[in-house]
XYZ file of C-alpha atoms in Angstrom:
647
model
C 9.414 -4.561 35.327
C 8.581 -3.966 31.649
C 11.392 -4.263 29.147
C 12.166 -0.989 27.375
C 15.110 -2.183 25.275
C 13.252 -1.563 22.020
C 13.291 2.195 22.702
C 17.039 2.391 23.218
C 19.367 2.560 20.244
C 22.483 1.337 22.019
C 23.161 3.220 25.249
C 24.705 2.576 28.643
C 23.185 0.320 31.278
C 22.350 3.423 33.297
C 20.444 5.042 30.443
C 18.579 1.770 29.923
C 17.516 1.727 33.565
C 16.418 5.354 33.375
C 14.380 4.667 30.268
C 12.750 1.668 31.947
C 11.919 3.769 34.997
C 10.415 6.537 32.843
C 8.360 4.006 30.882
C 7.028 2.358 34.037
C 6.159 5.782 35.411
C 4.204 6.549 32.198
C 2.086 3.452 32.798
C 1.037 4.887 36.152
C 0.020 8.257 34.707
C -3.576 9.439 34.735
C -4.960 8.441 31.311
C -5.220 11.025 28.561
C -7.907 8.910 26.900
C -10.199 6.031 27.827
C -12.140 4.020 25.247
C -14.874 1.851 26.741
C -17.980 -0.221 25.975
C -16.193 -2.083 23.182
C -15.568 -5.606 21.908
C -11.765 -5.778 21.896
C -9.823 -8.157 19.702
C -6.743 -7.697 21.868
C -4.588 -10.421 20.238
C -3.276 -10.887 23.780
C -3.987 -14.546 24.576
C -3.707 -13.832 28.309
C -6.367 -11.095 28.133
C -8.937 -11.882 25.435
C -12.084 -10.476 27.060
C -11.285 -6.834 27.808
C -13.808 -4.116 26.952
C -11.851 -0.911 27.602
C -8.403 0.622 27.232
C -6.633 3.519 28.933
C -3.983 5.500 27.072
C -1.297 7.831 28.427
C 1.894 9.054 26.827
C 0.999 7.358 23.545
C 0.864 3.792 24.950
C -1.750 1.523 26.478
C -1.630 1.800 30.257
C -4.578 -0.472 30.963
C -6.560 -3.062 28.986
C -9.354 -4.436 31.127
C -13.073 -4.290 31.878
C -14.981 -1.002 31.767
C -15.270 -0.990 35.552
C -11.554 -1.478 36.160
C -10.373 0.998 33.534
C -12.828 3.684 34.648
C -11.207 3.650 38.088
C -8.154 5.269 36.466
C -9.866 8.304 34.956
C -8.899 11.787 36.084
C -10.520 15.203 35.680
C -8.855 15.754 32.297
C -9.276 12.237 30.893
C -11.200 12.182 27.615
C -13.814 9.415 27.459
C -15.110 7.829 24.253
C -18.032 5.402 24.331
C -17.486 2.942 21.461
C -21.100 1.769 21.656
C -20.267 -1.923 21.542
C -18.162 -1.751 18.389
C -15.351 -4.158 17.536
C -11.862 -2.743 18.127
C -8.671 -4.185 16.638
C -5.026 -3.137 16.815
C -4.119 -0.650 14.094
C -3.304 -2.462 10.845
C 0.331 -2.607 9.737
C 1.159 -3.069 6.034
C 4.425 -5.028 5.945
C 5.172 -4.208 2.302
C 3.908 -1.112 0.563
C 5.174 2.007 -1.210
C 3.676 4.848 0.817
C 6.484 7.354 0.243
C 6.291 7.113 -3.557
C 2.509 6.772 -3.540
C 2.092 9.842 -1.362
C 4.030 12.057 -3.767
C 1.477 11.276 -6.491
C -1.792 10.533 -4.682
C -3.551 13.824 -5.432
C -2.725 13.464 -9.149
C -4.261 10.022 -9.526
C -7.763 8.881 -10.372
C -8.262 5.664 -8.391
C -10.262 2.780 -9.827
C -9.669 0.755 -6.655
C -13.048 -0.786 -5.785
C -14.879 0.446 -8.913
C -17.476 -2.155 -9.915
C -17.770 -1.720 -13.684
C -16.037 -0.416 -16.788
C -19.044 1.858 -17.311
C -18.500 3.523 -13.929
C -14.746 3.735 -14.514
C -15.286 5.473 -17.850
C -17.781 7.898 -16.313
C -15.155 8.834 -13.739
C -12.526 9.198 -16.451
C -14.801 11.409 -18.551
C -15.548 13.711 -15.625
C -11.875 13.962 -14.673
C -10.807 14.783 -18.230
C -13.145 17.782 -18.067
C -11.445 18.968 -14.873
C -7.807 18.439 -15.810
C -5.982 21.453 -17.305
C -3.226 21.228 -19.914
C -0.479 20.030 -19.770
C -1.524 17.728 -16.910
C -2.379 14.079 -17.472
C -5.213 11.948 -16.155
C -3.533 8.977 -14.478
C -5.052 5.723 -13.252
C -2.042 4.036 -11.692
C -2.723 0.500 -10.514
C -4.858 -0.722 -7.630
C -7.470 -2.446 -9.792
C -7.942 -5.523 -11.963
C -10.108 -6.083 -14.994
C -11.694 -9.019 -13.134
C -13.301 -6.713 -10.539
C -15.412 -5.126 -13.289
C -18.846 -6.532 -14.094
C -17.836 -6.615 -17.767
C -14.638 -8.639 -16.990
C -12.577 -6.518 -19.349
C -10.505 -3.368 -19.512
C -11.658 -0.205 -21.273
C -10.666 -0.178 -24.926
C -8.304 2.341 -26.471
C -11.169 3.517 -28.709
C -13.308 4.238 -25.627
C -10.480 6.151 -23.967
C -9.636 8.177 -27.077
C -13.302 9.102 -27.581
C -13.461 10.459 -24.016
C -10.096 12.245 -24.140
C -9.016 13.397 -27.608
C -6.727 16.124 -26.254
C -5.897 15.337 -22.597
C -3.153 12.729 -22.048
C -4.494 9.611 -20.301
C -2.258 6.926 -18.782
C -3.847 3.783 -17.288
C -1.640 1.180 -15.591
C -3.053 -2.332 -15.155
C -1.075 -4.376 -12.623
C 2.483 -5.084 -13.814
C 1.376 -6.264 -17.234
C 0.275 -3.307 -19.375
C -0.460 0.358 -19.726
C -3.063 2.040 -21.923
C -2.160 5.433 -23.403
C -4.490 7.523 -25.513
C -3.211 9.338 -28.605
C -2.630 12.535 -26.652
C -0.426 10.637 -24.182
C 1.552 9.032 -27.010
C 2.214 12.511 -28.380
C 3.205 13.773 -24.918
C 5.789 11.015 -24.381
C 7.023 11.131 -27.981
C 6.339 7.518 -28.964
C 6.013 7.042 -32.715
C 6.792 4.432 -35.383
C 10.521 5.058 -34.966
C 10.552 4.431 -31.197
C 12.243 1.067 -30.519
C 10.976 -1.504 -28.057
C 13.008 -1.450 -24.832
C 14.501 -4.718 -23.510
C 11.774 -6.724 -21.811
C 8.938 -4.525 -23.076
C 6.774 -4.019 -26.151
C 5.134 -0.990 -27.738
C 2.204 -2.544 -29.579
C 1.825 -1.254 -33.146
C -0.795 -1.224 -35.886
C -0.270 -2.569 -39.407
C 1.489 0.670 -40.401
C 3.933 0.407 -37.510
C 2.409 3.227 -35.452
C 1.977 2.746 -31.678
C -1.598 1.833 -30.753
C -1.270 3.043 -27.163
C -0.826 -0.387 -25.544
C 2.470 -0.942 -23.704
C 3.183 -4.511 -22.604
C 5.630 -5.781 -19.996
C 7.366 -8.867 -21.406
C 7.843 -9.254 -18.466
C 9.889 -6.207 -17.400
C 7.670 -3.435 -16.060
C 10.349 -0.785 -16.673
C 8.632 0.337 -19.898
C 5.475 1.082 -17.912
C 7.170 3.053 -15.138
C 9.634 4.854 -17.384
C 6.699 6.079 -19.481
C 4.761 7.200 -16.417
C 7.837 9.112 -15.200
C 7.635 11.339 -18.310
C 4.483 13.028 -17.009
C 4.277 16.266 -14.995
C 4.897 16.124 -11.244
C 3.231 17.934 -8.411
C 5.037 20.940 -6.973
C 7.012 20.292 -3.757
C 4.317 22.063 -1.732
C 1.575 19.960 -3.302
C 3.606 16.784 -2.722
C 3.481 17.551 0.996
C -0.303 17.981 0.884
C -0.627 14.891 -1.311
C 1.331 12.722 1.118
C -0.792 13.900 4.039
C -3.952 13.033 2.115
C -2.619 9.597 1.265
C -1.856 8.901 4.924
C -5.352 10.141 5.796
C -6.792 7.681 3.270
C -4.804 4.847 4.842
C -6.040 5.914 8.283
C -9.608 5.751 6.918
C -8.968 2.079 6.191
C -7.564 1.407 9.664
C -3.849 1.500 8.793
C -1.609 2.939 11.485
C 1.809 1.565 10.417
C 3.584 0.580 7.216
C 6.933 -0.709 6.065
C 7.931 1.126 2.903
C 9.767 -1.162 0.483
C 11.316 1.631 -1.582
C 10.564 1.495 -5.286
C 11.734 2.228 -8.794
C 12.559 5.884 -9.509
C 12.547 6.596 -5.752
C 16.008 7.930 -4.948
C 17.442 8.323 -1.469
C 17.732 10.882 0.008
C 16.189 13.291 -2.549
C 12.760 11.667 -2.848
C 12.534 11.333 0.933
C 12.589 15.083 1.593
C 8.799 15.335 1.690
C 8.248 12.499 4.158
C 11.230 13.677 6.200
C 9.769 17.170 6.450
C 6.419 15.801 7.604
C 8.174 13.669 10.212
C 10.169 16.663 11.442
C 6.977 18.732 11.730
C 5.091 15.990 13.600
C 2.594 15.659 10.738
C 2.794 11.928 10.129
C -0.391 10.005 10.866
C 1.070 6.625 9.853
C 4.179 5.080 11.404
C 6.750 4.462 8.662
C 9.755 2.143 8.656
C 11.533 2.583 5.318
C 13.838 0.335 3.306
C 16.302 1.628 0.721
C 15.966 0.307 -2.838
C 18.954 0.571 -5.177
C 18.340 2.580 -8.367
C 21.605 1.999 -10.255
C 21.947 -1.166 -12.293
C 25.538 -2.357 -12.120
C 26.301 -0.058 -9.182
C 24.087 -1.600 -6.530
C 26.965 -2.331 -4.141
C 28.122 1.282 -4.417
C 24.632 2.475 -3.434
C 24.604 0.347 -0.304
C 28.196 1.227 0.589
C 27.191 4.892 0.485
C 24.010 4.388 2.477
C 25.584 2.261 5.223
C 27.890 5.204 5.917
C 25.106 7.782 6.294
C 22.153 5.985 7.931
C 21.779 3.144 10.404
C 18.919 0.658 10.868
C 16.555 1.897 13.556
C 17.711 5.479 13.115
C 14.732 7.750 13.740
C 11.836 7.333 16.132
C 8.564 5.484 16.572
C 6.926 7.418 13.720
C 9.703 7.440 11.110
C 12.686 5.145 11.136
C 15.123 3.394 8.851
C 14.565 -0.344 8.365
C 17.378 -1.673 6.144
C 17.877 -2.602 2.480
C 15.638 -3.760 -0.373
C 13.317 -4.854 -1.816
C 15.685 -4.450 -4.780
C 19.174 -5.589 -3.809
C 20.551 -6.205 -7.299
C 18.786 -5.748 -10.625
C 19.839 -9.197 -11.829
C 17.654 -10.744 -9.081
C 14.386 -9.119 -10.252
C 11.928 -11.921 -11.126
C 9.005 -9.866 -12.415
C 5.624 -11.343 -11.488
C 3.632 -10.769 -14.652
C 1.699 -14.030 -14.682
C 0.540 -13.359 -18.232
C 4.130 -13.966 -19.301
C 6.448 -16.952 -18.750
C 8.594 -16.998 -15.622
C 11.784 -15.018 -16.286
C 15.180 -16.720 -16.004
C 17.576 -14.723 -13.856
C 20.978 -13.788 -15.244
C 23.986 -16.036 -14.659
C 25.729 -13.086 -12.990
C 23.063 -12.838 -10.278
C 24.761 -14.981 -7.633
C 28.043 -13.074 -7.606
C 26.314 -9.684 -7.589
C 23.878 -10.669 -4.838
C 26.675 -12.209 -2.767
C 28.674 -8.965 -2.752
C 25.685 -6.870 -1.658
C 24.391 -9.373 0.901
C 27.790 -9.840 2.524
C 28.211 -6.070 2.817
C 24.782 -5.726 4.427
C 25.329 -8.539 6.926
C 28.770 -7.200 7.862
C 27.121 -3.863 8.617
C 24.170 -5.513 10.432
C 21.626 -4.136 7.998
C 18.320 -6.040 7.798
C 17.353 -6.684 4.187
C 14.476 -7.837 2.016
C 14.378 -9.191 -1.536
C 11.615 -9.491 -4.123
C 11.149 -13.209 -4.805
C 8.020 -14.366 -6.609
C 9.048 -17.768 -7.924
C 10.526 -20.732 -6.061
C 13.211 -21.128 -8.719
C 14.476 -17.617 -7.962
C 14.185 -18.098 -4.212
C 16.312 -21.265 -4.429
C 19.122 -19.311 -6.023
C 18.808 -16.473 -3.489
C 19.036 -18.961 -0.632
C 22.174 -20.507 -2.111
C 23.757 -17.065 -1.842
C 22.421 -16.350 1.644
C 23.656 -19.703 2.965
C 27.106 -18.992 1.548
C 27.201 -15.579 3.227
C 25.879 -16.988 6.509
C 28.689 -19.569 6.570
C 31.222 -16.740 6.337
C 29.463 -13.954 8.273
C 26.653 -15.395 10.434
C 23.255 -13.754 10.135
C 22.907 -14.341 13.883
C 19.322 -13.141 14.308
C 19.492 -10.396 11.669
C 15.979 -9.868 10.304
C 15.769 -10.571 6.579
C 12.751 -11.059 4.356
C 11.571 -12.790 1.208
C 8.865 -10.606 -0.331
C 5.897 -12.160 -2.151
C 6.942 -15.872 -2.342
C 3.868 -16.947 -4.305
C 5.339 -20.327 -5.314
C 7.863 -20.968 -2.530
C 8.368 -24.710 -1.882
C 8.316 -26.596 1.411
C 12.057 -27.204 1.116
C 12.774 -23.510 0.723
C 10.435 -22.605 3.586
C 12.631 -24.804 5.783
C 15.784 -23.109 4.450
C 14.309 -19.675 5.221
C 13.454 -20.881 8.732
C 17.008 -22.152 9.284
C 18.452 -18.754 8.355
C 16.015 -16.865 10.603
C 14.120 -15.169 7.775
C 10.503 -14.119 7.361
C 8.063 -13.998 4.442
C 6.076 -10.851 3.662
C 2.833 -11.840 1.931
C 0.681 -9.524 -0.176
C -2.780 -9.920 -1.698
C -1.486 -9.819 -5.276
C -3.208 -13.101 -6.087
C -6.553 -11.450 -5.334
C -5.799 -9.302 -8.382
C -3.785 -11.720 -10.537
C -5.207 -15.117 -9.586
C -7.057 -15.526 -12.874
C -3.876 -14.927 -14.869
C -1.932 -17.372 -12.690
C -4.569 -20.101 -13.142
C -4.677 -19.532 -16.903
C -0.907 -20.126 -17.145
C -0.177 -22.695 -14.427
C -3.548 -24.287 -13.636
C -5.941 -24.322 -10.701
C -4.002 -27.024 -8.859
C -0.817 -24.961 -8.811
C -2.780 -21.968 -7.537
C -4.285 -23.799 -4.549
C -1.481 -22.719 -2.205
C -0.053 -19.679 -3.914
C 1.352 -18.431 -1.628
C 1.356 -21.334 0.878
C 0.599 -19.195 3.930
C -0.677 -22.038 6.121
C 2.475 -24.081 5.456
C 4.724 -21.109 6.201
C 2.951 -20.528 9.512
C 3.109 -24.234 10.403
C 6.871 -24.144 9.840
C 7.206 -21.315 12.360
C 8.428 -18.740 9.832
C 7.332 -15.153 10.620
C 4.596 -13.878 8.265
C 3.474 -10.287 7.834
C 0.608 -9.203 5.605
C 0.714 -6.284 3.192
C -0.514 -4.934 -0.121
C 2.407 -3.962 -2.414
C 0.370 -0.826 -3.185
C -0.119 1.405 -5.035
C 0.911 0.391 -8.534
C -0.108 -3.245 -8.431
C -2.734 -4.218 -5.878
C -4.815 -1.694 -3.954
C -3.694 -0.214 -0.656
C -6.960 -1.447 0.918
C -5.986 -4.006 3.607
C -9.538 -5.333 3.878
C -9.231 -6.838 0.395
C -6.252 -8.832 1.684
C -8.152 -9.963 4.769
C -11.107 -10.974 2.566
C -8.746 -12.865 0.231
C -7.155 -14.974 2.990
C -10.469 -15.640 4.770
C -12.473 -16.589 1.656
C -9.733 -17.830 -0.664
C -11.285 -15.806 -3.509
C -9.997 -13.244 -5.963
C -11.723 -9.901 -6.385
C -13.251 -11.353 -9.528
C -14.834 -14.149 -7.479
C -12.553 -17.019 -8.549
C -12.172 -19.599 -5.747
C -8.420 -20.125 -5.477
C -8.054 -21.898 -2.139
C -9.851 -24.690 -0.328
C -10.554 -24.699 3.430
C -7.102 -26.109 4.252
C -5.396 -23.037 2.758
C -7.633 -20.404 4.340
C -7.285 -18.660 7.695
C -9.789 -17.564 10.295
C -10.487 -13.871 10.726
C -8.561 -13.316 13.937
C -5.498 -15.083 12.549
C -5.471 -12.848 9.479
C -5.782 -9.744 11.673
C -2.837 -11.068 13.696
C -0.732 -11.304 10.513
C -1.689 -7.710 9.638
C -0.687 -6.417 13.088
C 1.467 -8.483 15.424
C 2.905 -10.460 12.494
C 3.962 -7.388 10.536
C 5.716 -5.865 13.557
C 8.496 -8.482 13.239
C 9.362 -7.124 9.806
C 10.447 -3.767 11.213
C 12.051 -5.374 14.304
C 9.249 -3.882 16.429
C 7.718 -7.125 17.655
C 6.433 -6.631 21.181
C 6.274 -2.906 20.635
C 3.084 -2.784 18.557
C 0.487 -5.088 17.069
C -1.676 -5.931 20.098
C -3.988 -4.164 22.529
C -1.606 -4.754 25.387
C -0.201 -2.664 28.230
C 3.041 -0.994 27.181
C 2.481 -1.230 23.431
C 1.818 1.736 21.151
C -1.777 2.936 21.449
C -2.681 2.300 17.806
C -6.229 1.119 17.113
C -8.841 0.819 14.398
C -12.614 0.585 14.854
C -14.228 -1.023 11.772
C -17.648 0.218 10.721
C -19.087 -3.294 11.179
C -18.079 -6.274 13.297
C -15.330 -8.050 11.384
C -15.864 -11.238 13.350
C -19.592 -11.532 12.600
C -20.393 -10.013 9.221
C -20.777 -12.197 6.105
C -17.425 -13.016 4.497
C -18.426 -11.212 1.317
C -18.712 -7.925 3.237
C -15.183 -7.972 4.674
C -13.630 -6.235 1.662
C -16.027 -3.292 2.098
C -15.010 -2.468 5.665
C -13.436 0.832 6.663
C -12.550 2.429 9.978
C -14.874 4.844 11.748
C -12.201 5.718 14.316
C -8.434 5.375 13.933
C -5.952 6.288 16.645
C -2.147 6.462 16.388
C -0.158 6.858 19.584
C -3.267 7.909 21.466
C -4.059 10.642 18.933
C -7.243 10.537 16.841
C -6.171 10.680 13.189
C -9.473 9.715 11.552
C -13.127 9.696 12.607
C -16.372 9.403 10.630
C -19.998 8.302 10.853
C -21.097 8.375 14.520
C -17.622 9.557 15.571
C -17.316 12.351 13.024
C -17.368 15.130 15.677
C -14.004 13.764 16.862
C -12.375 14.082 13.431
C -9.249 16.216 12.968
C -9.561 19.374 10.879
C -9.960 18.753 7.150
C -6.871 19.123 4.957
C -6.791 21.426 1.933
C -6.647 19.796 -1.502
C -4.186 21.105 -4.048
C -4.159 21.245 -7.014
C -7.831 22.150 -7.279
C -8.340 19.746 -10.216
C -7.232 16.757 -8.129
C -9.323 13.613 -8.711
C -9.383 13.140 -4.931
C -11.447 16.321 -4.560
C -14.221 14.732 -6.614
C -13.931 11.007 -6.036
C -11.871 10.448 -2.903
C -9.827 7.255 -2.828
C -10.982 3.652 -2.564
C -14.491 3.353 -3.992
C -16.415 1.400 -1.365
C -19.552 -0.288 -2.605
C -21.640 1.246 0.178
C -19.773 4.510 0.563
C -21.027 7.894 -0.526
C -19.348 8.462 -3.892
C -19.434 11.901 -5.490
C -22.634 12.378 -7.460
C -22.799 13.754 -10.969
C -24.287 16.902 -9.444
C -21.093 17.403 -7.415
C -18.921 16.592 -10.424
C -20.699 19.230 -12.483
C -20.288 21.879 -9.782
C -16.556 21.298 -9.680
C -16.241 21.078 -13.457
C -17.833 24.472 -13.944
C -15.971 25.997 -10.968
C -19.061 27.362 -9.261
C -20.349 26.682 -5.800
C -24.064 27.270 -6.199
C -26.799 26.104 -8.505
C -26.964 27.792 -11.876
C -30.066 30.031 -12.104
C -30.903 28.712 -15.585
C -30.271 24.981 -15.395
C -29.486 24.177 -11.768
C -26.846 21.475 -12.125
C -28.799 18.976 -14.154
C -26.067 19.365 -16.778
C -24.057 16.774 -14.779
C -26.397 14.069 -16.012
C -26.315 15.387 -19.554
C -22.516 15.485 -19.507
C -22.326 11.815 -18.589
C -24.744 10.918 -21.365
C -23.601 9.910 -24.843
C -23.849 13.361 -26.389
C -21.171 15.761 -27.730
C -20.506 17.498 -24.418
C -16.727 17.231 -24.178
C -16.320 21.021 -24.489
C -18.362 22.063 -21.482
C -18.007 25.794 -21.920
C -19.161 25.825 -25.580
C -21.884 23.267 -24.977
C -23.546 25.010 -22.054
C -22.674 28.504 -23.212
C -24.802 27.999 -26.320
C -27.707 27.168 -24.035
C -27.144 30.323 -22.021
C -26.047 28.603 -18.815
C -25.120 31.224 -16.205
C -22.419 28.881 -14.881
C -20.223 29.987 -17.768
C -20.860 33.688 -17.470
């Protein structure tokens, strides 16, 4: 009989038996949905050649050949012919910031996937024309200068020429932010504004801020400045979060583990996601960690939280997952590879010990941001001390990032029963790492193959949205090819993984990190019916095309949450977009090389707030607007020419 213990949060033996009986009964139900004529990457080593799945009650009830699965269909079973397409388990991001990212998604112009500075500036110029005062135009992470053909960032002069009056804030990784003059005025930075600890406001010869903010290496200056901008209304935050989940579904993501984040307070900033969960409007499964926000009072935060919420509290769509990734501020080893490795404070061990002991005593899983091996060594000293006093005893705990973790520390993590959550940050920062530490040091950064060989659990993720992009296919491309987005070859064959193994880390591997291993991550009877159908065959396409994949059909718990291309008739109803000036209305999210990106004609229609062609000029003014002519004031420019759009 199938084991149902994962669905029971501590009940009697009788209730466990009842739950097992109910679950077994579900497996015998007539399917709600059958998907057939597919190439299934099941990740089930005992059943690698299936071509069809049956789904009932939100779980897989059969994974077999077309002929066998079709025997189960009933009069109300929905059938979907997948036309020979590859099917994989829904992707699971083991470390991301969905809750924070969702609150802001509809405010942000995304340069994720943009191929050139020229294209990025065209997008910026169009969005400036759409954005009303006092709103800002924000580009908040998800890109690297090395993805651009020009191999550089836009200059402050270019940004100021495009946006003399609209505040513009552009965040590049964890290392810098570019603010135009209007943004400097909006945040109040002038020659008398002091540099914060760990950050620099770059200045000209007269002492005035230029608009460049630099993390040295503390990113607080970047995020504190961003926090000064306007926020979406609570109603728009709900819509924004739904759109962000829809964008993740488009990329095949069905689950995430949210690692908290700076300026994300519990429980206040969780109201939006909690409301969506309550209203059954989540389309991504979310396990959330709690991230302390109070330097010097971290233990107090966790003492409060352990009284009001328990790990696993919630359901299969929204549940609590423990503490971190920030446990104490003194343990933050910021990963700005343009700057030297930071030395952690001498007080770190005592502060981390107090928090860790409290968490283990309360059986709270935890995770900690650890980029450098030197930091990880000190963390492990603390964890070993706590374990000697209060045994971890199978408690799931995680080192996040671990770019330079050593073989010795991998063994120490293994001995304590920990896991390592890996993200594709090196795909975005590999060039900076090589410039500082050399190509040899970068060859196994992070040493994923060694971690796997040691038997330490590994889950893949993105650390989106402020650093790397939320696109999981970039991470899969990175581990398969060993290359950065800029094309730098970081890893040799011995440090790369095959395609199925990387998918396993992004599915079955990540499930361990929310203590849901065996519950999701494979196309297997009894597991959650979460799937993604890439637009091309992941296992056969050229390696260079992997990063451009997206999902044409995404299913969560047996429910279709995204469909496009040949499956578009199956798509859920479109969501409204609010505010109406949102960059997502014009550009969408990740800019796929082969995707349909909004044309200048569409941009011009939105910019002039009309839905039909102008009787005088059509909409050819979109091309003129993008040209190097004085067209920043659209109404005056086209009004002089008598354009009926402005009547």
